[in-house]
Amino acid sequence: MNKKLSLLSAAVMAAMLLAPAAPAHAGLPFFGSNNQEMPSLAPMLEQTTPAVVYVSVAGSREVRQRVPDAFQQFFGRGQGEMRREQPFRGLGSGVIIDAKKGYIVTNNHVVQDASEIEIRLKDGRTFKAKKLGADPESDIALLQIDAENLAQIPLADSDKLRVGDYAIAIGNPFGLEQTVTSGIISSLGRSGLHEGFEDFIQTDAAINSGNSGGALVNLRGELIGINTAILGPNGGNVGIGFAIPANMMKNLVDQIIEFGEIRRGSLGIRGNDVNAELTKALNLKVNRGAFVGEVLPDSSAASAGLKSGDVIVSMNGNRIQSFNELRAKIATLGAGREATLGVLRDGKEQNIKVKLQEASSGQIAATQLHPMLQGATLNNSDAGVEVSALESNSAAAQIGLRQGDIITGVNRQRVSNLAELRRLLENRDGGVAALFIKRGNDQLYILIR
């Protein structure tokens, strides 16, 4: 009898070891008996997938082509290239983050240069979208549609992610709508893939062309990242995909909503990663972090008391692994925001609070506000919205705008910044919009329809 019990116990133990472990989550029931529910992501996905949308775009972009030497006589010597407009179409994914206001987040590279943006929901409805703003350096864009009965994905705190956490990617790879793949978080704080501000989540959940702008969620259906890039020799999935953390995305979107632009934060330091050589040379007690080589005068860092030789090991309680990670977090947090830095100085760690300055005045292509402003670049100034650059023969130049003009009002309503200009242009009841312009010592009106 004892022998039989021993064999039965061994069999039960083997079955337990071989059976797949179900994550401890209400959406993944596990009973194990015949005809009963098995572990599944379906309950969570039924709530989440309606908030992931299909994005299709159309437009034209400038293409440059070298002029053959034999044709130089026709175009003029020294004219090494021709420029022409070439139409394009593209597709990607997006995530609804605010159902009431119709806000959709996607990648900037999905909608860049697009003159038409169409959103298709899981239930088949389609809507024209407008682009509220974008940040090419972080590859985030914010869209808006006018629709009812939308679903949205709640945001997770992406700073709490750990390597090994489960991750599910939802998007439209190769135009295949509503595709779901799963994996884990493979690494955090990845950078150096492209130029710009990068603090990527790395995952082995399959991400392919068309997934860009889609959702990376946890087992609770909360958004942890926006899928944006893959590392593959032929553009296909090899188990290395990258997503922009949800916290980083939210910081950027909040700035677009509030200011109509990105107000990049600046700390005012130069430095590099902490590595084994630096740790040995300076007898540091850490192997990871951001080494402060120089503190720039009149900067946020100088005002807060940072010193050259400091090692920044955390920001707002979250560990910092590299200088690039710190740079991305500071830049996307935004000007005027406060941060608490964990600093290692003389072998002791201390907290230093800093208030970030603005790296540079954010700019926006005016075509995002109105088609007749195409060709103008606008930025905020103390007096209003300044035309900081203007393309010759553009629509904006033809209606009479000049570089250096400052827009101070629309239809007799005061304009102080880009966000107010956008709001007034969007909320007018059709017809003509009269831009009140300050040009040197002169004041004038320019009408747009």
Tab-separated table of C-alpha atoms in Angstrom:
chain	number	residue	atom	x	y	z
A	1	MET	CA	0.000	0.000	0.000
A	2	ASN	CA	2.765	2.360	0.944
A	3	LYS	CA	4.539	1.541	-2.292
A	4	LYS	CA	1.410	2.340	-4.314
A	5	LEU	CA	0.956	5.624	-2.463
A	6	SER	CA	4.579	6.465	-3.087
A	7	LEU	CA	4.210	5.832	-6.819
A	8	LEU	CA	0.998	7.875	-6.944
A	9	SER	CA	2.672	10.744	-5.109
A	10	ALA	CA	5.558	10.629	-7.535
A	11	ALA	CA	3.157	10.692	-10.496
A	12	VAL	CA	1.234	13.651	-9.081
A	13	MET	CA	4.464	15.502	-8.389
A	14	ALA	CA	5.690	14.862	-11.948
A	15	ALA	CA	2.400	16.101	-13.384
A	16	MET	CA	2.640	19.267	-11.308
A	17	LEU	CA	6.176	19.909	-12.484
A	18	LEU	CA	5.347	19.310	-16.138
A	19	ALA	CA	2.076	21.282	-16.154
A	20	PRO	CA	2.393	24.890	-17.392
A	21	ALA	CA	2.198	27.352	-14.535
A	22	ALA	CA	-0.655	29.827	-14.877
A	23	PRO	CA	0.128	33.435	-13.947
A	24	ALA	CA	-1.712	34.514	-10.818
A	25	HIS	CA	-4.329	36.680	-12.490
A	26	ALA	CA	-8.114	36.673	-12.510
A	27	GLY	CA	-8.141	36.708	-16.313
A	28	LEU	CA	-6.287	33.386	-16.472
A	29	PRO	CA	-8.504	30.759	-14.800
A	30	PHE	CA	-7.059	27.290	-14.356
A	31	PHE	CA	-9.118	24.256	-13.368
A	32	GLY	CA	-7.427	21.433	-15.216
A	33	SER	CA	-10.446	19.114	-15.512
A	34	ASN	CA	-11.984	18.041	-18.804
A	35	ASN	CA	-14.455	20.480	-20.378
A	36	GLN	CA	-13.468	23.211	-17.960
A	37	GLU	CA	-11.834	26.528	-18.674
A	38	MET	CA	-8.081	26.495	-19.241
A	39	PRO	CA	-5.531	29.325	-18.823
A	40	SER	CA	-6.306	32.032	-21.367
A	41	LEU	CA	-5.564	35.666	-22.149
A	42	ALA	CA	-8.924	35.951	-23.914
A	43	PRO	CA	-10.900	37.616	-21.075
A	44	MET	CA	-8.340	40.393	-20.764
A	45	LEU	CA	-7.946	40.824	-24.528
A	46	GLU	CA	-11.697	41.104	-25.037
A	47	GLN	CA	-11.543	44.249	-22.917
A	48	THR	CA	-8.276	45.574	-24.347
A	49	THR	CA	-8.235	45.000	-28.116
A	50	PRO	CA	-11.111	47.421	-28.920
A	51	ALA	CA	-8.781	50.245	-27.831
A	52	VAL	CA	-6.090	49.304	-30.379
A	53	VAL	CA	-6.806	50.837	-33.780
A	54	TYR	CA	-5.699	50.449	-37.379
A	55	VAL	CA	-4.024	53.579	-38.764
A	56	SER	CA	-3.800	54.178	-42.514
A	57	VAL	CA	-2.157	57.277	-43.946
A	58	ALA	CA	-1.632	58.992	-47.279
A	59	GLY	CA	0.410	61.988	-48.322
A	60	SER	CA	3.475	63.057	-50.224
A	61	ARG	CA	7.067	63.659	-49.246
A	62	GLU	CA	10.087	65.202	-50.871
A	63	VAL	CA	12.383	62.770	-52.670
A	64	ARG	CA	15.904	63.728	-53.662
A	65	GLN	CA	17.592	62.213	-56.685
A	66	ARG	CA	21.077	62.837	-57.978
A	67	VAL	CA	21.290	64.554	-61.349
A	68	PRO	CA	23.471	62.526	-63.767
A	69	ASP	CA	26.549	64.382	-65.002
A	70	ALA	CA	25.253	64.231	-68.584
A	71	PHE	CA	22.236	66.358	-67.625
A	72	GLN	CA	24.100	68.919	-65.535
A	73	GLN	CA	24.040	71.366	-68.463
A	74	PHE	CA	20.245	71.478	-68.315
A	75	PHE	CA	19.992	71.974	-64.564
A	76	GLY	CA	23.153	74.027	-64.092
A	77	ARG	CA	26.584	73.010	-62.892
A	78	GLY	CA	26.748	72.330	-59.198
A	79	GLN	CA	23.090	71.293	-59.050
A	80	GLY	CA	23.813	67.773	-57.861
A	81	GLU	CA	20.263	66.640	-57.099
A	82	MET	CA	16.657	67.014	-58.135
A	83	ARG	CA	13.803	67.305	-55.653
A	84	ARG	CA	10.289	66.156	-56.327
A	85	GLU	CA	7.159	65.278	-54.385
A	86	GLN	CA	6.289	61.593	-54.307
A	87	PRO	CA	2.952	60.288	-53.026
A	88	PHE	CA	2.962	57.538	-50.417
A	89	ARG	CA	0.600	55.362	-48.419
A	90	GLY	CA	1.299	53.597	-45.162
A	91	LEU	CA	-0.236	51.735	-42.276
A	92	GLY	CA	0.384	51.196	-38.616
A	93	SER	CA	-1.330	50.925	-35.279
A	94	GLY	CA	-2.516	53.245	-32.533
A	95	VAL	CA	-3.812	53.128	-28.973
A	96	ILE	CA	-6.818	54.989	-27.563
A	97	ILE	CA	-5.727	56.485	-24.229
A	98	ASP	CA	-8.741	58.766	-23.641
A	99	ALA	CA	-12.123	57.553	-24.885
A	100	LYS	CA	-14.043	60.744	-24.021
A	101	LYS	CA	-11.685	63.072	-25.869
A	102	GLY	CA	-10.810	60.638	-28.651
A	103	TYR	CA	-7.049	60.805	-28.012
A	104	ILE	CA	-4.979	58.208	-29.854
A	105	VAL	CA	-1.235	57.682	-29.459
A	106	THR	CA	0.917	56.283	-32.247
A	107	ASN	CA	4.476	56.594	-33.515
A	108	ASN	CA	5.537	59.784	-35.250
A	109	HIS	CA	7.056	57.763	-38.096
A	110	VAL	CA	3.631	56.247	-38.822
A	111	VAL	CA	1.973	59.608	-39.517
A	112	GLN	CA	4.919	61.807	-40.502
A	113	ASP	CA	4.233	63.859	-43.669
A	114	ALA	CA	0.707	62.416	-43.874
A	115	SER	CA	-1.997	64.748	-45.165
A	116	GLU	CA	-4.745	62.153	-44.600
A	117	ILE	CA	-5.024	59.938	-41.517
A	118	GLU	CA	-7.804	57.369	-41.206
A	119	ILE	CA	-8.570	55.361	-38.080
A	120	ARG	CA	-10.415	52.049	-38.244
A	121	LEU	CA	-11.771	50.559	-35.021
A	122	LYS	CA	-12.160	46.899	-34.188
A	123	ASP	CA	-15.941	47.202	-34.706
A	124	GLY	CA	-15.369	48.375	-38.289
A	125	ARG	CA	-16.110	52.075	-37.866
A	126	THR	CA	-13.748	54.498	-39.611
A	127	PHE	CA	-12.922	58.105	-38.760
A	128	LYS	CA	-10.707	60.866	-40.074
A	129	ALA	CA	-8.089	61.853	-37.516
A	130	LYS	CA	-6.227	65.097	-36.954
A	131	LYS	CA	-2.701	65.271	-35.599
A	132	LEU	CA	-2.483	67.375	-32.459
A	133	GLY	CA	1.286	67.226	-32.186
A	134	ALA	CA	4.332	65.012	-32.396
A	135	ASP	CA	7.873	64.552	-31.157
A	136	PRO	CA	10.127	63.072	-33.858
A	137	GLU	CA	13.036	62.678	-31.443
A	138	SER	CA	11.013	60.377	-29.184
A	139	ASP	CA	8.840	59.015	-32.037
A	140	ILE	CA	5.496	59.838	-30.408
A	141	ALA	CA	2.463	61.450	-32.065
A	142	LEU	CA	-0.948	62.357	-30.648
A	143	LEU	CA	-4.073	62.064	-32.817
A	144	GLN	CA	-7.713	62.828	-32.146
A	145	ILE	CA	-10.978	61.528	-33.572
A	146	ASP	CA	-14.564	62.632	-32.976
A	147	ALA	CA	-16.357	59.442	-32.010
A	148	GLU	CA	-18.594	57.962	-29.348
A	149	ASN	CA	-18.561	54.620	-27.526
A	150	LEU	CA	-14.798	54.242	-27.612
A	151	ALA	CA	-12.719	51.956	-25.427
A	152	GLN	CA	-9.458	52.998	-23.828
A	153	ILE	CA	-6.479	51.266	-22.259
A	154	PRO	CA	-5.507	52.286	-18.719
A	155	LEU	CA	-1.859	53.170	-18.168
A	156	ALA	CA	0.506	51.167	-16.003
A	157	ASP	CA	3.489	52.614	-14.137
A	158	SER	CA	6.206	51.530	-16.552
A	159	ASP	CA	8.911	52.459	-14.035
A	160	LYS	CA	7.821	49.419	-12.010
A	161	LEU	CA	8.492	46.927	-14.821
A	162	ARG	CA	10.930	44.091	-14.206
A	163	VAL	CA	12.822	41.865	-16.589
A	164	GLY	CA	10.790	38.664	-16.838
A	165	ASP	CA	7.353	40.304	-16.555
A	166	TYR	CA	4.843	39.016	-19.095
A	167	ALA	CA	4.139	41.299	-22.077
A	168	ILE	CA	1.496	41.130	-24.823
A	169	ALA	CA	1.823	43.058	-28.091
A	170	ILE	CA	-1.342	44.097	-29.945
A	171	GLY	CA	-1.305	45.662	-33.398
A	172	ASN	CA	-1.711	45.229	-37.140
A	173	PRO	CA	1.467	43.623	-38.531
A	174	PHE	CA	1.656	43.615	-42.339
A	175	GLY	CA	-1.924	44.906	-42.420
A	176	LEU	CA	-3.285	41.883	-40.540
A	177	GLU	CA	-5.725	43.589	-38.201
A	178	GLN	CA	-5.974	42.819	-34.482
A	179	THR	CA	-3.014	40.494	-34.100
A	180	VAL	CA	-1.864	39.494	-30.611
A	181	THR	CA	1.531	38.061	-29.632
A	182	SER	CA	2.991	37.340	-26.212
A	183	GLY	CA	6.355	37.173	-24.507
A	184	ILE	CA	8.245	38.718	-21.636
A	185	ILE	CA	10.191	41.869	-20.859
A	186	SER	CA	13.689	41.002	-22.049
A	187	SER	CA	15.490	44.159	-20.924
A	188	LEU	CA	14.881	47.744	-19.817
A	189	GLY	CA	16.507	51.098	-20.538
A	190	ARG	CA	17.731	50.198	-24.026
A	191	SER	CA	19.228	53.043	-26.093
A	192	GLY	CA	21.623	53.665	-28.958
A	193	LEU	CA	19.376	52.255	-31.694
A	194	HIS	CA	18.797	55.586	-33.431
A	195	GLU	CA	19.420	59.226	-32.764
A	196	GLY	CA	17.035	60.898	-30.372
A	197	PHE	CA	15.767	60.195	-26.886
A	198	GLU	CA	15.565	56.470	-26.189
A	199	ASP	CA	14.696	54.504	-23.073
A	200	PHE	CA	13.195	51.426	-24.695
A	201	ILE	CA	11.528	48.384	-23.211
A	202	GLN	CA	12.898	45.310	-24.989
A	203	THR	CA	10.536	42.370	-25.471
A	204	ASP	CA	10.512	39.037	-27.287
A	205	ALA	CA	6.787	39.344	-28.058
A	206	ALA	CA	6.672	39.258	-31.863
A	207	ILE	CA	6.654	42.779	-33.363
A	208	ASN	CA	6.686	43.317	-37.132
A	209	SER	CA	6.077	46.040	-39.687
A	210	GLY	CA	2.634	47.486	-39.020
A	211	ASN	CA	2.892	46.930	-35.262
A	212	SER	CA	4.379	50.407	-34.922
A	213	GLY	CA	2.236	52.536	-32.639
A	214	GLY	CA	0.442	49.524	-31.175
A	215	ALA	CA	0.083	48.495	-27.558
A	216	LEU	CA	2.367	46.548	-25.279
A	217	VAL	CA	0.276	45.539	-22.260
A	218	ASN	CA	0.650	43.533	-19.075
A	219	LEU	CA	-1.575	40.674	-17.920
A	220	ARG	CA	-4.024	43.159	-16.391
A	221	GLY	CA	-4.538	44.799	-19.788
A	222	GLU	CA	-2.709	47.964	-18.742
A	223	LEU	CA	-0.550	49.835	-21.243
A	224	ILE	CA	3.146	49.493	-20.451
A	225	GLY	CA	4.538	50.717	-23.778
A	226	ILE	CA	4.014	51.812	-27.382
A	227	ASN	CA	5.591	49.371	-29.832
A	228	THR	CA	7.987	51.243	-32.083
A	229	ALA	CA	10.950	49.307	-33.479
A	230	ILE	CA	12.455	45.917	-34.175
A	231	LEU	CA	15.972	44.627	-34.539
A	232	GLY	CA	16.062	42.252	-37.497
A	233	PRO	CA	18.311	41.756	-40.524
A	234	ASN	CA	15.424	41.710	-43.007
A	235	GLY	CA	12.857	43.832	-41.203
A	236	GLY	CA	11.157	40.791	-39.694
A	237	ASN	CA	10.758	39.582	-36.143
A	238	VAL	CA	13.705	37.791	-34.530
A	239	GLY	CA	12.484	38.133	-30.964
A	240	ILE	CA	13.966	41.579	-30.318
A	241	GLY	CA	11.374	44.323	-30.302
A	242	PHE	CA	11.312	47.720	-28.623
A	243	ALA	CA	8.580	49.834	-27.047
A	244	ILE	CA	8.470	53.374	-25.676
A	245	PRO	CA	7.606	53.192	-21.947
A	246	ALA	CA	4.104	54.333	-21.011
A	247	ASN	CA	5.410	56.895	-18.503
A	248	MET	CA	7.642	58.488	-21.118
A	249	MET	CA	4.752	58.586	-23.596
A	250	LYS	CA	2.422	60.177	-21.031
A	251	ASN	CA	4.927	62.945	-20.231
A	252	LEU	CA	5.133	63.846	-23.920
A	253	VAL	CA	1.382	63.637	-24.557
A	254	ASP	CA	0.632	65.817	-21.526
A	255	GLN	CA	2.932	68.507	-22.940
A	256	ILE	CA	1.283	68.369	-26.380
A	257	ILE	CA	-2.172	68.698	-24.797
A	258	GLU	CA	-1.166	71.540	-22.477
A	259	PHE	CA	1.202	73.563	-24.660
A	260	GLY	CA	0.647	72.342	-28.220
A	261	GLU	CA	4.332	71.400	-28.363
A	262	ILE	CA	7.102	69.540	-26.570
A	263	ARG	CA	8.928	71.623	-23.975
A	264	ARG	CA	12.105	69.633	-23.619
A	265	GLY	CA	13.641	69.450	-20.150
A	266	SER	CA	17.316	70.225	-19.591
A	267	LEU	CA	19.534	69.365	-16.621
A	268	GLY	CA	22.714	71.023	-17.867
A	269	ILE	CA	25.400	68.392	-17.443
A	270	ARG	CA	27.886	66.552	-19.633
A	271	GLY	CA	29.096	63.075	-18.817
A	272	ASN	CA	29.052	59.418	-19.725
A	273	ASP	CA	28.097	55.954	-18.517
A	274	VAL	CA	29.592	54.423	-15.414
A	275	ASN	CA	31.595	51.374	-16.514
A	276	ALA	CA	34.183	49.013	-15.066
A	277	GLU	CA	37.125	51.230	-16.040
A	278	LEU	CA	35.579	54.330	-14.483
A	279	THR	CA	34.572	52.424	-11.360
A	280	LYS	CA	38.159	51.204	-10.890
A	281	ALA	CA	39.796	54.556	-11.684
A	282	LEU	CA	37.635	56.581	-9.282
A	283	ASN	CA	37.049	53.822	-6.734
A	284	LEU	CA	33.279	54.072	-7.121
A	285	LYS	CA	30.887	51.831	-5.253
A	286	VAL	CA	28.525	51.317	-8.202
A	287	ASN	CA	28.858	49.723	-11.631
A	288	ARG	CA	25.921	51.450	-13.296
A	289	GLY	CA	24.747	55.048	-13.465
A	290	ALA	CA	25.367	58.439	-15.100
A	291	PHE	CA	28.739	60.020	-14.365
A	292	VAL	CA	28.744	63.832	-14.211
A	293	GLY	CA	31.846	65.070	-15.989
A	294	GLU	CA	30.872	68.736	-16.184
A	295	VAL	CA	28.148	70.955	-14.749
A	296	LEU	CA	27.229	73.789	-17.098
A	297	PRO	CA	26.985	77.286	-15.590
A	298	ASP	CA	23.532	78.819	-15.014
A	299	SER	CA	21.914	75.406	-15.473
A	300	SER	CA	19.382	73.443	-13.435
A	301	ALA	CA	22.192	71.195	-12.235
A	302	ALA	CA	24.289	74.140	-11.079
A	303	SER	CA	21.355	75.693	-9.218
A	304	ALA	CA	20.605	72.393	-7.495
A	305	GLY	CA	24.212	71.919	-6.366
A	306	LEU	CA	25.330	69.023	-8.585
A	307	LYS	CA	29.109	68.733	-8.947
A	308	SER	CA	31.490	67.173	-11.446
A	309	GLY	CA	32.429	63.729	-10.190
A	310	ASP	CA	28.904	62.987	-8.944
A	311	VAL	CA	27.269	59.760	-10.081
A	312	ILE	CA	23.499	59.906	-10.632
A	313	VAL	CA	22.128	56.494	-9.722
A	314	SER	CA	18.365	57.148	-9.556
A	315	MET	CA	15.639	59.553	-10.633
A	316	ASN	CA	12.399	59.856	-8.687
A	317	GLY	CA	13.219	56.620	-6.881
A	318	ASN	CA	13.924	54.573	-10.026
A	319	ARG	CA	17.411	53.285	-10.766
A	320	ILE	CA	19.385	54.879	-13.606
A	321	GLN	CA	21.531	52.469	-15.604
A	322	SER	CA	23.223	54.817	-18.079
A	323	PHE	CA	23.758	58.425	-19.082
A	324	ASN	CA	21.526	57.973	-22.137
A	325	GLU	CA	18.696	56.705	-19.948
A	326	LEU	CA	19.007	59.773	-17.696
A	327	ARG	CA	19.141	62.052	-20.750
A	328	ALA	CA	15.936	60.558	-22.184
A	329	LYS	CA	14.050	60.728	-18.889
A	330	ILE	CA	15.067	64.347	-18.268
A	331	ALA	CA	14.255	65.474	-21.812
A	332	THR	CA	10.819	63.873	-21.907
A	333	LEU	CA	9.811	64.837	-18.359
A	334	GLY	CA	9.555	68.401	-19.612
A	335	ALA	CA	10.698	71.916	-18.745
A	336	GLY	CA	9.534	73.335	-15.447
A	337	ARG	CA	9.038	69.896	-13.873
A	338	GLU	CA	10.835	68.848	-10.709
A	339	ALA	CA	12.832	65.661	-10.234
A	340	THR	CA	14.629	64.051	-7.320
A	341	LEU	CA	18.028	62.650	-8.248
A	342	GLY	CA	19.817	60.006	-6.216
A	343	VAL	CA	23.476	61.107	-6.272
A	344	LEU	CA	26.543	59.214	-5.121
A	345	ARG	CA	29.157	61.685	-3.851
A	346	ASP	CA	32.313	60.759	-1.904
A	347	GLY	CA	30.949	57.260	-1.373
A	348	LYS	CA	27.657	58.440	0.147
A	349	GLU	CA	24.272	58.591	-1.566
A	350	GLN	CA	22.087	61.662	-1.163
A	351	ASN	CA	18.932	63.051	-2.784
A	352	ILE	CA	19.081	66.318	-4.719
A	353	LYS	CA	15.966	68.062	-6.047
A	354	VAL	CA	16.194	69.885	-9.358
A	355	LYS	CA	13.780	72.019	-11.379
A	356	LEU	CA	14.373	71.457	-15.076
A	357	GLN	CA	15.020	74.318	-17.453
A	358	GLU	CA	13.812	74.323	-21.059
A	359	ALA	CA	16.355	72.861	-23.459
A	360	SER	CA	15.143	74.953	-26.373
A	361	SER	CA	11.900	76.446	-27.567
A	362	GLY	CA	9.810	73.684	-29.080
A	363	GLN	CA	8.708	74.142	-32.651
A	364	ILE	CA	5.730	72.962	-34.630
A	365	ALA	CA	4.977	72.803	-38.345
A	366	ALA	CA	2.055	75.178	-38.832
A	367	THR	CA	0.376	72.846	-41.341
A	368	GLN	CA	-0.695	70.832	-38.276
A	369	LEU	CA	-2.882	73.796	-37.328
A	370	HIS	CA	-4.312	74.854	-40.705
A	371	PRO	CA	-3.567	73.918	-44.362
A	372	MET	CA	-3.094	77.585	-45.347
A	373	LEU	CA	-0.240	77.828	-42.843
A	374	GLN	CA	1.763	75.176	-44.698
A	375	GLY	CA	5.417	76.126	-44.985
A	376	ALA	CA	5.618	78.065	-41.712
A	377	THR	CA	7.332	76.887	-38.548
A	378	LEU	CA	5.907	78.287	-35.332
A	379	ASN	CA	7.214	78.473	-31.785
A	380	ASN	CA	6.195	80.130	-28.556
A	381	SER	CA	7.614	83.526	-27.649
A	382	ASP	CA	7.049	85.980	-24.827
A	383	ALA	CA	4.710	88.026	-27.044
A	384	GLY	CA	2.703	85.210	-28.658
A	385	VAL	CA	3.382	82.659	-31.412
A	386	GLU	CA	6.344	83.508	-33.625
A	387	VAL	CA	6.851	82.514	-37.266
A	388	SER	CA	10.431	81.315	-36.776
A	389	ALA	CA	10.914	79.969	-40.305
A	390	LEU	CA	9.068	80.302	-43.624
A	391	GLU	CA	9.463	78.437	-46.891
A	392	SER	CA	9.420	80.611	-49.999
A	393	ASN	CA	6.407	80.163	-52.306
A	394	SER	CA	4.609	78.165	-49.601
A	395	ALA	CA	0.920	78.556	-48.772
A	396	ALA	CA	1.825	80.553	-45.667
A	397	ALA	CA	4.046	82.904	-47.677
A	398	GLN	CA	1.321	83.406	-50.283
A	399	ILE	CA	-1.242	84.570	-47.723
A	400	GLY	CA	1.246	87.185	-46.507
A	401	LEU	CA	3.048	85.732	-43.500
A	402	ARG	CA	6.706	86.660	-43.029
A	403	GLN	CA	9.471	85.221	-40.934
A	404	GLY	CA	9.556	87.049	-37.606
A	405	ASP	CA	5.802	87.732	-37.544
A	406	ILE	CA	4.166	87.186	-34.158
A	407	ILE	CA	0.579	85.926	-34.011
A	408	THR	CA	-1.091	87.535	-31.009
A	409	GLY	CA	-4.771	86.843	-31.673
A	410	VAL	CA	-7.438	84.994	-33.651
A	411	ASN	CA	-10.797	86.667	-34.312
A	412	ARG	CA	-10.134	89.241	-31.584
A	413	GLN	CA	-9.268	86.580	-29.011
A	414	ARG	CA	-5.852	86.725	-27.377
A	415	VAL	CA	-3.223	84.102	-28.286
A	416	SER	CA	-0.322	83.525	-25.892
A	417	ASN	CA	0.997	80.159	-27.075
A	418	LEU	CA	0.623	77.361	-29.598
A	419	ALA	CA	-1.957	75.491	-27.521
A	420	GLU	CA	-4.264	78.543	-27.511
A	421	LEU	CA	-3.731	79.101	-31.248
A	422	ARG	CA	-4.644	75.477	-31.967
A	423	ARG	CA	-7.742	75.646	-29.777
A	424	LEU	CA	-9.048	78.842	-31.387
A	425	LEU	CA	-8.483	77.568	-34.933
A	426	GLU	CA	-10.165	74.237	-34.166
A	427	ASN	CA	-13.164	75.637	-32.283
A	428	ARG	CA	-14.185	78.354	-34.736
A	429	ASP	CA	-17.500	77.775	-36.507
A	430	GLY	CA	-16.138	77.593	-40.039
A	431	GLY	CA	-15.690	80.700	-42.167
A	432	VAL	CA	-12.739	83.048	-42.012
A	433	ALA	CA	-10.163	83.187	-39.240
A	434	ALA	CA	-8.508	86.571	-38.820
A	435	LEU	CA	-4.944	86.282	-37.506
A	436	PHE	CA	-3.802	89.399	-35.677
A	437	ILE	CA	-0.123	89.889	-36.528
A	438	LYS	CA	2.561	92.006	-34.909
A	439	ARG	CA	5.311	92.806	-37.453
A	440	GLY	CA	7.996	95.030	-35.993
A	441	ASN	CA	6.194	98.220	-35.010
A	442	ASP	CA	3.249	97.451	-37.290
A	443	GLN	CA	0.059	95.529	-36.639
A	444	LEU	CA	-2.105	93.857	-39.293
A	445	TYR	CA	-4.672	91.168	-39.990
A	446	ILE	CA	-4.158	88.113	-42.240
A	447	LEU	CA	-7.244	86.113	-43.205
A	448	ILE	CA	-7.327	82.329	-43.620
A	449	ARG	CA	-10.277	80.150	-44.606
